[in-house]
Amino acid sequence: MTVTWEDLGWERLTAGVGRRRLPVWDCTAGLVVGADAALMVDAGSSLGEGARLRAGARELAGHHVTHLALTHPHFDHVFGAAAFAGPRGAEVYGAVGTDAVFARGGQGREALRSDAVAEGLDARAARAAADALVRVGHEVRGECTLDLGGGRRVLLADVGPGHTAHDLAVLVPGDPAVVFCGDLVEESGEPQAGPDAVPARWPAALDRLLDLGGEDALYVPGHGAVVDAGFVRAQRDALAARFGVSR
């Protein structure tokens, strides 16, 4: 019997493209399947969650996850990343500057661990995930394209800063196109602006998302239901008003 996306708790968006809304923080993880490769977008909030995502993706794709794109360096999106490492591990992509946040012995890892514990993640799980954080071997400055085989090409774009100093978007061309937005867009609550946000640049980052996807794309927020271009445009305008950014 063929296993469907829904059988494994995923939401199919278009052919070979889907996402899963993870428990607790309602964080999205995405999957793009090609003939020869598979791209995971974000890795969950713990090593255990990352392992479950990897196993589900393997069953859906029919082969291992070969690429991992991290939309931004916050614990609920990256703490499962080490589950995708190993002898047949995935190549890891992030916006330029992400690897410095993950550097061993740096302040970034400790800040992520502390934030995770403050948000309710078990302290031991937070420590294990922070200690195991993978290096970002491919930092995207501007744009880069991945060929996943069978005509499936995916565009990674450094669209920030905005929600953080290192925001990466993932565009899957098609009819419709799918744009994984990370936390530049949130549907299940107001967008969160922490100490690493760059509010003055956030509306421009959303303009970049709209340029990438166009009017008919499906926009997948970091938290919440899939939205359309009108929602992204309204959130852009609300953020501009909230932060006093002239347009």
PDB file of C-alpha atoms in Angstrom:
ATOM      1  CA  MET A   1       0.000   0.000   0.000  1.00  0.00           C
ATOM      2  CA  THR A   2       1.319   3.441  -0.919  1.00  0.00           C
ATOM      3  CA  VAL A   3       2.040   5.686   2.040  1.00  0.00           C
ATOM      4  CA  THR A   4       0.578   9.177   1.628  1.00  0.00           C
ATOM      5  CA  TRP A   5       1.760  12.429   3.160  1.00  0.00           C
ATOM      6  CA  GLU A   6      -1.321  12.497   5.342  1.00  0.00           C
ATOM      7  CA  ASP A   7      -0.660   8.953   6.608  1.00  0.00           C
ATOM      8  CA  LEU A   8       2.539  10.231   8.218  1.00  0.00           C
ATOM      9  CA  GLY A   9       1.051  13.457   9.561  1.00  0.00           C
ATOM     10  CA  TRP A  10       2.277  15.722   6.748  1.00  0.00           C
ATOM     11  CA  GLU A  11       0.311  18.190   4.630  1.00  0.00           C
ATOM     12  CA  ARG A  12       0.837  17.766   0.887  1.00  0.00           C
ATOM     13  CA  LEU A  13       1.043  21.174  -0.814  1.00  0.00           C
ATOM     14  CA  THR A  14       1.846  20.259  -4.416  1.00  0.00           C
ATOM     15  CA  ALA A  15       3.345  17.207  -6.114  1.00  0.00           C
ATOM     16  CA  GLY A  16       6.466  16.249  -4.174  1.00  0.00           C
ATOM     17  CA  VAL A  17       6.190  19.201  -1.784  1.00  0.00           C
ATOM     18  CA  GLY A  18       4.751  19.182   1.712  1.00  0.00           C
ATOM     19  CA  ARG A  19       5.143  20.364   5.241  1.00  0.00           C
ATOM     20  CA  ARG A  20       4.511  19.254   8.793  1.00  0.00           C
ATOM     21  CA  ARG A  21       3.273  21.418  11.671  1.00  0.00           C
ATOM     22  CA  LEU A  22       5.195  20.258  14.699  1.00  0.00           C
ATOM     23  CA  PRO A  23       3.734  20.075  18.213  1.00  0.00           C
ATOM     24  CA  VAL A  24       4.324  22.485  21.115  1.00  0.00           C
ATOM     25  CA  TRP A  25       5.565  25.530  19.157  1.00  0.00           C
ATOM     26  CA  ASP A  26       3.549  24.895  15.952  1.00  0.00           C
ATOM     27  CA  CYS A  27       6.771  25.185  13.971  1.00  0.00           C
ATOM     28  CA  THR A  28       6.746  24.174  10.306  1.00  0.00           C
ATOM     29  CA  ALA A  29       9.162  21.750   8.685  1.00  0.00           C
ATOM     30  CA  GLY A  30       9.062  21.380   4.902  1.00  0.00           C
ATOM     31  CA  LEU A  31      10.051  18.646   2.473  1.00  0.00           C
ATOM     32  CA  VAL A  32      10.791  18.882  -1.249  1.00  0.00           C
ATOM     33  CA  VAL A  33      11.291  15.584  -3.070  1.00  0.00           C
ATOM     34  CA  GLY A  34      13.218  15.166  -6.308  1.00  0.00           C
ATOM     35  CA  ALA A  35      14.130  12.065  -8.282  1.00  0.00           C
ATOM     36  CA  ASP A  36      17.641  11.873  -6.831  1.00  0.00           C
ATOM     37  CA  ALA A  37      17.565  14.015  -3.704  1.00  0.00           C
ATOM     38  CA  ALA A  38      15.348  15.465  -1.008  1.00  0.00           C
ATOM     39  CA  LEU A  39      15.462  18.835   0.716  1.00  0.00           C
ATOM     40  CA  MET A  40      14.259  19.351   4.286  1.00  0.00           C
ATOM     41  CA  VAL A  41      13.360  22.896   5.288  1.00  0.00           C
ATOM     42  CA  ASP A  42      14.107  23.359   9.009  1.00  0.00           C
ATOM     43  CA  ALA A  43      14.795  20.555  11.446  1.00  0.00           C
ATOM     44  CA  GLY A  44      12.560  20.855  14.494  1.00  0.00           C
ATOM     45  CA  SER A  45      13.224  21.781  18.100  1.00  0.00           C
ATOM     46  CA  SER A  46      15.210  18.810  19.429  1.00  0.00           C
ATOM     47  CA  LEU A  47      17.368  15.901  18.312  1.00  0.00           C
ATOM     48  CA  GLY A  48      14.427  13.544  18.796  1.00  0.00           C
ATOM     49  CA  GLU A  49      12.135  15.696  16.686  1.00  0.00           C
ATOM     50  CA  GLY A  50      14.788  15.935  13.995  1.00  0.00           C
ATOM     51  CA  ALA A  51      15.169  12.157  13.944  1.00  0.00           C
ATOM     52  CA  ARG A  52      11.414  11.697  13.534  1.00  0.00           C
ATOM     53  CA  LEU A  53      11.356  14.211  10.685  1.00  0.00           C
ATOM     54  CA  ARG A  54      14.238  12.468   8.975  1.00  0.00           C
ATOM     55  CA  ALA A  55      12.541   9.077   9.235  1.00  0.00           C
ATOM     56  CA  GLY A  56       9.242  10.401   7.887  1.00  0.00           C
ATOM     57  CA  ALA A  57      10.993  12.174   5.026  1.00  0.00           C
ATOM     58  CA  ARG A  58      12.891   8.985   4.151  1.00  0.00           C
ATOM     59  CA  GLU A  59       9.626   7.069   3.903  1.00  0.00           C
ATOM     60  CA  LEU A  60       7.942   9.728   1.765  1.00  0.00           C
ATOM     61  CA  ALA A  61      10.886  10.412  -0.549  1.00  0.00           C
ATOM     62  CA  GLY A  62      12.117   6.846  -0.913  1.00  0.00           C
ATOM     63  CA  HIS A  63      15.670   8.005  -0.215  1.00  0.00           C
ATOM     64  CA  HIS A  64      17.603   9.909   2.410  1.00  0.00           C
ATOM     65  CA  VAL A  65      17.372  13.654   2.949  1.00  0.00           C
ATOM     66  CA  THR A  66      20.355  15.022   1.059  1.00  0.00           C
ATOM     67  CA  HIS A  67      19.932  18.758   1.732  1.00  0.00           C
ATOM     68  CA  LEU A  68      18.828  20.706   4.804  1.00  0.00           C
ATOM     69  CA  ALA A  69      17.919  24.400   4.574  1.00  0.00           C
ATOM     70  CA  LEU A  70      17.649  26.334   7.845  1.00  0.00           C
ATOM     71  CA  THR A  71      15.446  29.400   7.476  1.00  0.00           C
ATOM     72  CA  HIS A  72      16.916  31.178  10.516  1.00  0.00           C
ATOM     73  CA  PRO A  73      18.908  30.399  13.664  1.00  0.00           C
ATOM     74  CA  HIS A  74      16.231  29.932  16.328  1.00  0.00           C
ATOM     75  CA  PHE A  75      16.102  26.777  18.435  1.00  0.00           C
ATOM     76  CA  ASP A  76      12.657  25.591  17.320  1.00  0.00           C
ATOM     77  CA  HIS A  77      13.874  25.494  13.712  1.00  0.00           C
ATOM     78  CA  VAL A  78      17.451  24.230  14.098  1.00  0.00           C
ATOM     79  CA  PHE A  79      17.868  22.055  17.216  1.00  0.00           C
ATOM     80  CA  GLY A  80      17.040  18.896  15.257  1.00  0.00           C
ATOM     81  CA  ALA A  81      19.701  19.591  12.632  1.00  0.00           C
ATOM     82  CA  ALA A  82      22.299  17.138  13.949  1.00  0.00           C
ATOM     83  CA  ALA A  83      19.839  14.285  13.322  1.00  0.00           C
ATOM     84  CA  PHE A  84      20.482  14.846   9.612  1.00  0.00           C
ATOM     85  CA  ALA A  85      24.263  14.473   9.977  1.00  0.00           C
ATOM     86  CA  GLY A  86      26.288  11.255   9.790  1.00  0.00           C
ATOM     87  CA  PRO A  87      27.962   9.206   7.052  1.00  0.00           C
ATOM     88  CA  ARG A  88      25.059   9.821   4.660  1.00  0.00           C
ATOM     89  CA  GLY A  89      24.295  13.210   6.105  1.00  0.00           C
ATOM     90  CA  ALA A  90      22.615  16.141   4.457  1.00  0.00           C
ATOM     91  CA  GLU A  91      24.410  19.203   3.124  1.00  0.00           C
ATOM     92  CA  VAL A  92      23.381  22.123   5.335  1.00  0.00           C
ATOM     93  CA  TYR A  93      22.402  25.545   3.965  1.00  0.00           C
ATOM     94  CA  GLY A  94      21.659  28.816   5.734  1.00  0.00           C
ATOM     95  CA  ALA A  95      21.781  32.540   5.106  1.00  0.00           C
ATOM     96  CA  VAL A  96      25.213  34.100   5.299  1.00  0.00           C
ATOM     97  CA  GLY A  97      26.259  34.537   8.937  1.00  0.00           C
ATOM     98  CA  THR A  98      24.314  31.541  10.265  1.00  0.00           C
ATOM     99  CA  ASP A  99      27.397  29.393  10.779  1.00  0.00           C
ATOM    100  CA  ALA A 100      28.923  31.972  13.120  1.00  0.00           C
ATOM    101  CA  VAL A 101      25.859  31.700  15.363  1.00  0.00           C
ATOM    102  CA  PHE A 102      26.428  27.943  15.631  1.00  0.00           C
ATOM    103  CA  ALA A 103      30.188  28.143  16.212  1.00  0.00           C
ATOM    104  CA  ARG A 104      31.418  25.930  19.048  1.00  0.00           C
ATOM    105  CA  GLY A 105      32.384  27.954  22.092  1.00  0.00           C
ATOM    106  CA  GLY A 106      30.523  31.014  20.856  1.00  0.00           C
ATOM    107  CA  GLN A 107      27.739  32.985  22.473  1.00  0.00           C
ATOM    108  CA  GLY A 108      25.200  31.903  19.863  1.00  0.00           C
ATOM    109  CA  ARG A 109      24.897  28.295  20.994  1.00  0.00           C
ATOM    110  CA  GLU A 110      24.443  29.295  24.618  1.00  0.00           C
ATOM    111  CA  ALA A 111      21.817  31.887  23.695  1.00  0.00           C
ATOM    112  CA  LEU A 112      19.878  29.270  21.725  1.00  0.00           C
ATOM    113  CA  ARG A 113      20.078  26.780  24.608  1.00  0.00           C
ATOM    114  CA  SER A 114      18.964  29.388  27.129  1.00  0.00           C
ATOM    115  CA  ASP A 115      16.062  30.493  24.947  1.00  0.00           C
ATOM    116  CA  ALA A 116      14.950  26.902  24.435  1.00  0.00           C
ATOM    117  CA  VAL A 117      14.864  26.222  28.174  1.00  0.00           C
ATOM    118  CA  ALA A 118      13.035  29.493  28.822  1.00  0.00           C
ATOM    119  CA  GLU A 119      10.414  28.446  26.246  1.00  0.00           C
ATOM    120  CA  GLY A 120       9.890  25.081  27.950  1.00  0.00           C
ATOM    121  CA  LEU A 121      12.270  22.607  26.273  1.00  0.00           C
ATOM    122  CA  ASP A 122      13.734  20.064  28.684  1.00  0.00           C
ATOM    123  CA  ALA A 123      17.141  21.337  29.872  1.00  0.00           C
ATOM    124  CA  ARG A 124      18.967  18.111  28.994  1.00  0.00           C
ATOM    125  CA  ALA A 125      17.436  17.993  25.529  1.00  0.00           C
ATOM    126  CA  ALA A 126      18.362  21.647  24.989  1.00  0.00           C
ATOM    127  CA  ARG A 127      21.961  21.048  26.073  1.00  0.00           C
ATOM    128  CA  ALA A 128      22.315  17.970  23.861  1.00  0.00           C
ATOM    129  CA  ALA A 129      20.939  19.786  20.812  1.00  0.00           C
ATOM    130  CA  ALA A 130      23.072  22.898  21.373  1.00  0.00           C
ATOM    131  CA  ASP A 131      26.236  20.832  21.827  1.00  0.00           C
ATOM    132  CA  ALA A 132      25.486  18.849  18.651  1.00  0.00           C
ATOM    133  CA  LEU A 133      24.674  21.791  16.365  1.00  0.00           C
ATOM    134  CA  VAL A 134      26.011  21.173  12.880  1.00  0.00           C
ATOM    135  CA  ARG A 135      28.162  23.517  10.875  1.00  0.00           C
ATOM    136  CA  VAL A 136      26.426  25.322   8.023  1.00  0.00           C
ATOM    137  CA  GLY A 137      28.571  24.186   5.142  1.00  0.00           C
ATOM    138  CA  HIS A 138      26.826  26.304   2.507  1.00  0.00           C
ATOM    139  CA  GLU A 139      26.049  29.910   3.391  1.00  0.00           C
ATOM    140  CA  VAL A 140      23.827  31.638   0.855  1.00  0.00           C
ATOM    141  CA  ARG A 141      24.650  35.202  -0.088  1.00  0.00           C
ATOM    142  CA  GLY A 142      22.096  36.320  -2.647  1.00  0.00           C
ATOM    143  CA  GLU A 143      20.633  33.199  -4.240  1.00  0.00           C
ATOM    144  CA  CYS A 144      21.584  29.659  -5.112  1.00  0.00           C
ATOM    145  CA  THR A 145      19.761  26.876  -6.929  1.00  0.00           C
ATOM    146  CA  LEU A 146      19.648  23.202  -5.954  1.00  0.00           C
ATOM    147  CA  ASP A 147      18.953  20.481  -8.512  1.00  0.00           C
ATOM    148  CA  LEU A 148      17.102  17.624  -6.810  1.00  0.00           C
ATOM    149  CA  GLY A 149      16.718  15.587  -9.991  1.00  0.00           C
ATOM    150  CA  GLY A 150      13.812  14.809 -12.274  1.00  0.00           C
ATOM    151  CA  GLY A 151      13.425  18.457 -13.237  1.00  0.00           C
ATOM    152  CA  ARG A 152      12.963  19.570  -9.605  1.00  0.00           C
ATOM    153  CA  ARG A 153      14.971  22.713  -8.935  1.00  0.00           C
ATOM    154  CA  VAL A 154      14.720  24.785  -5.774  1.00  0.00           C
ATOM    155  CA  LEU A 155      15.890  28.348  -5.177  1.00  0.00           C
ATOM    156  CA  LEU A 156      17.398  29.376  -1.834  1.00  0.00           C
ATOM    157  CA  ALA A 157      17.444  33.134  -1.237  1.00  0.00           C
ATOM    158  CA  ASP A 158      19.021  35.247   1.483  1.00  0.00           C
ATOM    159  CA  VAL A 159      16.081  37.629   1.868  1.00  0.00           C
ATOM    160  CA  GLY A 160      16.810  39.187   5.261  1.00  0.00           C
ATOM    161  CA  PRO A 161      17.597  40.620   7.604  1.00  0.00           C
ATOM    162  CA  GLY A 162      14.185  40.887   9.218  1.00  0.00           C
ATOM    163  CA  HIS A 163      12.979  38.389  11.797  1.00  0.00           C
ATOM    164  CA  THR A 164      16.682  37.719  12.425  1.00  0.00           C
ATOM    165  CA  ALA A 165      19.925  38.874  10.870  1.00  0.00           C
ATOM    166  CA  HIS A 166      20.035  35.638   8.845  1.00  0.00           C
ATOM    167  CA  ASP A 167      16.724  34.869   7.100  1.00  0.00           C
ATOM    168  CA  LEU A 168      16.639  32.318   4.290  1.00  0.00           C
ATOM    169  CA  ALA A 169      13.621  31.656   2.054  1.00  0.00           C
ATOM    170  CA  VAL A 170      13.046  28.575  -0.088  1.00  0.00           C
ATOM    171  CA  LEU A 171      11.191  28.861  -3.409  1.00  0.00           C
ATOM    172  CA  VAL A 172       9.869  25.750  -5.119  1.00  0.00           C
ATOM    173  CA  PRO A 173       8.765  26.756  -8.640  1.00  0.00           C
ATOM    174  CA  GLY A 174       5.579  25.232  -9.948  1.00  0.00           C
ATOM    175  CA  ASP A 175       1.901  25.835 -10.520  1.00  0.00           C
ATOM    176  CA  PRO A 176       1.462  27.060  -7.917  1.00  0.00           C
ATOM    177  CA  ALA A 177       4.888  27.941  -6.601  1.00  0.00           C
ATOM    178  CA  VAL A 178       5.577  27.289  -2.916  1.00  0.00           C
ATOM    179  CA  VAL A 179       7.573  29.686  -0.742  1.00  0.00           C
ATOM    180  CA  PHE A 180       8.850  28.549   2.652  1.00  0.00           C
ATOM    181  CA  CYS A 181       9.113  31.819   4.555  1.00  0.00           C
ATOM    182  CA  GLY A 182      10.469  30.874   7.969  1.00  0.00           C
ATOM    183  CA  ASP A 183       9.358  33.265  10.697  1.00  0.00           C
ATOM    184  CA  LEU A 184       9.392  36.262   8.392  1.00  0.00           C
ATOM    185  CA  VAL A 185       5.710  35.308   8.111  1.00  0.00           C
ATOM    186  CA  GLU A 186       3.569  33.920  10.932  1.00  0.00           C
ATOM    187  CA  GLU A 187      -0.103  33.019  10.741  1.00  0.00           C
ATOM    188  CA  SER A 188      -0.907  31.539  14.149  1.00  0.00           C
ATOM    189  CA  GLY A 189       0.170  34.647  16.046  1.00  0.00           C
ATOM    190  CA  GLU A 190       1.727  38.062  15.644  1.00  0.00           C
ATOM    191  CA  PRO A 191       5.271  37.947  14.204  1.00  0.00           C
ATOM    192  CA  GLN A 192       7.808  37.838  17.030  1.00  0.00           C
ATOM    193  CA  ALA A 193      10.580  40.419  17.138  1.00  0.00           C
ATOM    194  CA  GLY A 194      13.282  39.316  19.576  1.00  0.00           C
ATOM    195  CA  PRO A 195      16.617  40.964  20.314  1.00  0.00           C
ATOM    196  CA  ASP A 196      18.117  39.619  17.078  1.00  0.00           C
ATOM    197  CA  ALA A 197      15.385  41.066  14.850  1.00  0.00           C
ATOM    198  CA  VAL A 198      16.075  43.902  12.406  1.00  0.00           C
ATOM    199  CA  PRO A 199      12.674  45.648  12.334  1.00  0.00           C
ATOM    200  CA  ALA A 200      13.683  48.406   9.934  1.00  0.00           C
ATOM    201  CA  ARG A 201      14.457  45.809   7.247  1.00  0.00           C
ATOM    202  CA  TRP A 202      11.616  43.374   7.877  1.00  0.00           C
ATOM    203  CA  PRO A 203       9.032  44.922   5.499  1.00  0.00           C
ATOM    204  CA  ALA A 204      11.598  44.902   2.697  1.00  0.00           C
ATOM    205  CA  ALA A 205      12.265  41.213   3.355  1.00  0.00           C
ATOM    206  CA  LEU A 206       8.550  40.529   2.849  1.00  0.00           C
ATOM    207  CA  ASP A 207       8.644  42.496  -0.393  1.00  0.00           C
ATOM    208  CA  ARG A 208      11.439  40.164  -1.479  1.00  0.00           C
ATOM    209  CA  LEU A 209       9.303  37.126  -0.632  1.00  0.00           C
ATOM    210  CA  LEU A 210       6.465  38.509  -2.729  1.00  0.00           C
ATOM    211  CA  ASP A 211       8.846  39.132  -5.608  1.00  0.00           C
ATOM    212  CA  LEU A 212      10.059  35.536  -5.392  1.00  0.00           C
ATOM    213  CA  GLY A 213       6.681  33.842  -5.230  1.00  0.00           C
ATOM    214  CA  GLY A 214       4.380  36.171  -7.083  1.00  0.00           C
ATOM    215  CA  GLU A 215       0.673  36.659  -6.632  1.00  0.00           C
ATOM    216  CA  ASP A 216      -0.424  33.032  -6.986  1.00  0.00           C
ATOM    217  CA  ALA A 217       2.130  31.265  -4.784  1.00  0.00           C
ATOM    218  CA  LEU A 218       1.453  29.322  -1.602  1.00  0.00           C
ATOM    219  CA  TYR A 219       3.340  31.001   1.241  1.00  0.00           C
ATOM    220  CA  VAL A 220       4.287  28.679   4.092  1.00  0.00           C
ATOM    221  CA  PRO A 221       4.864  30.579   7.352  1.00  0.00           C
ATOM    222  CA  GLY A 222       7.179  29.453  10.115  1.00  0.00           C
ATOM    223  CA  HIS A 223       4.138  28.995  12.349  1.00  0.00           C
ATOM    224  CA  GLY A 224       0.547  28.506  11.278  1.00  0.00           C
ATOM    225  CA  ALA A 225      -1.533  27.745   8.210  1.00  0.00           C
ATOM    226  CA  VAL A 226      -0.462  28.276   4.617  1.00  0.00           C
ATOM    227  CA  VAL A 227      -1.333  31.779   3.395  1.00  0.00           C
ATOM    228  CA  ASP A 228      -1.555  33.734   0.154  1.00  0.00           C
ATOM    229  CA  ALA A 229       0.158  36.841  -1.192  1.00  0.00           C
ATOM    230  CA  GLY A 230      -2.565  39.086   0.204  1.00  0.00           C
ATOM    231  CA  PHE A 231      -1.831  37.856   3.728  1.00  0.00           C
ATOM    232  CA  VAL A 232       1.917  38.458   3.293  1.00  0.00           C
ATOM    233  CA  ARG A 233       1.244  41.945   1.940  1.00  0.00           C
ATOM    234  CA  ALA A 234      -1.055  42.775   4.860  1.00  0.00           C
ATOM    235  CA  GLN A 235       1.523  41.514   7.350  1.00  0.00           C
ATOM    236  CA  ARG A 236       4.187  43.598   5.630  1.00  0.00           C
ATOM    237  CA  ASP A 237       2.050  46.710   6.012  1.00  0.00           C
ATOM    238  CA  ALA A 238       1.258  45.887   9.643  1.00  0.00           C
ATOM    239  CA  LEU A 239       4.951  45.422  10.451  1.00  0.00           C
ATOM    240  CA  ALA A 240       5.844  48.678   8.717  1.00  0.00           C
ATOM    241  CA  ALA A 241       3.255  50.479  10.858  1.00  0.00           C
ATOM    242  CA  ARG A 242       4.299  48.634  14.017  1.00  0.00           C
ATOM    243  CA  PHE A 243       7.969  49.535  13.637  1.00  0.00           C
ATOM    244  CA  GLY A 244       7.521  52.964  12.052  1.00  0.00           C
ATOM    245  CA  VAL A 245       9.080  51.997   8.746  1.00  0.00           C
ATOM    246  CA  SER A 246       8.137  54.405   5.957  1.00  0.00           C
ATOM    247  CA  ARG A 247       7.131  52.866   2.645  1.00  0.00           C
TER     248      ARG A 247
END
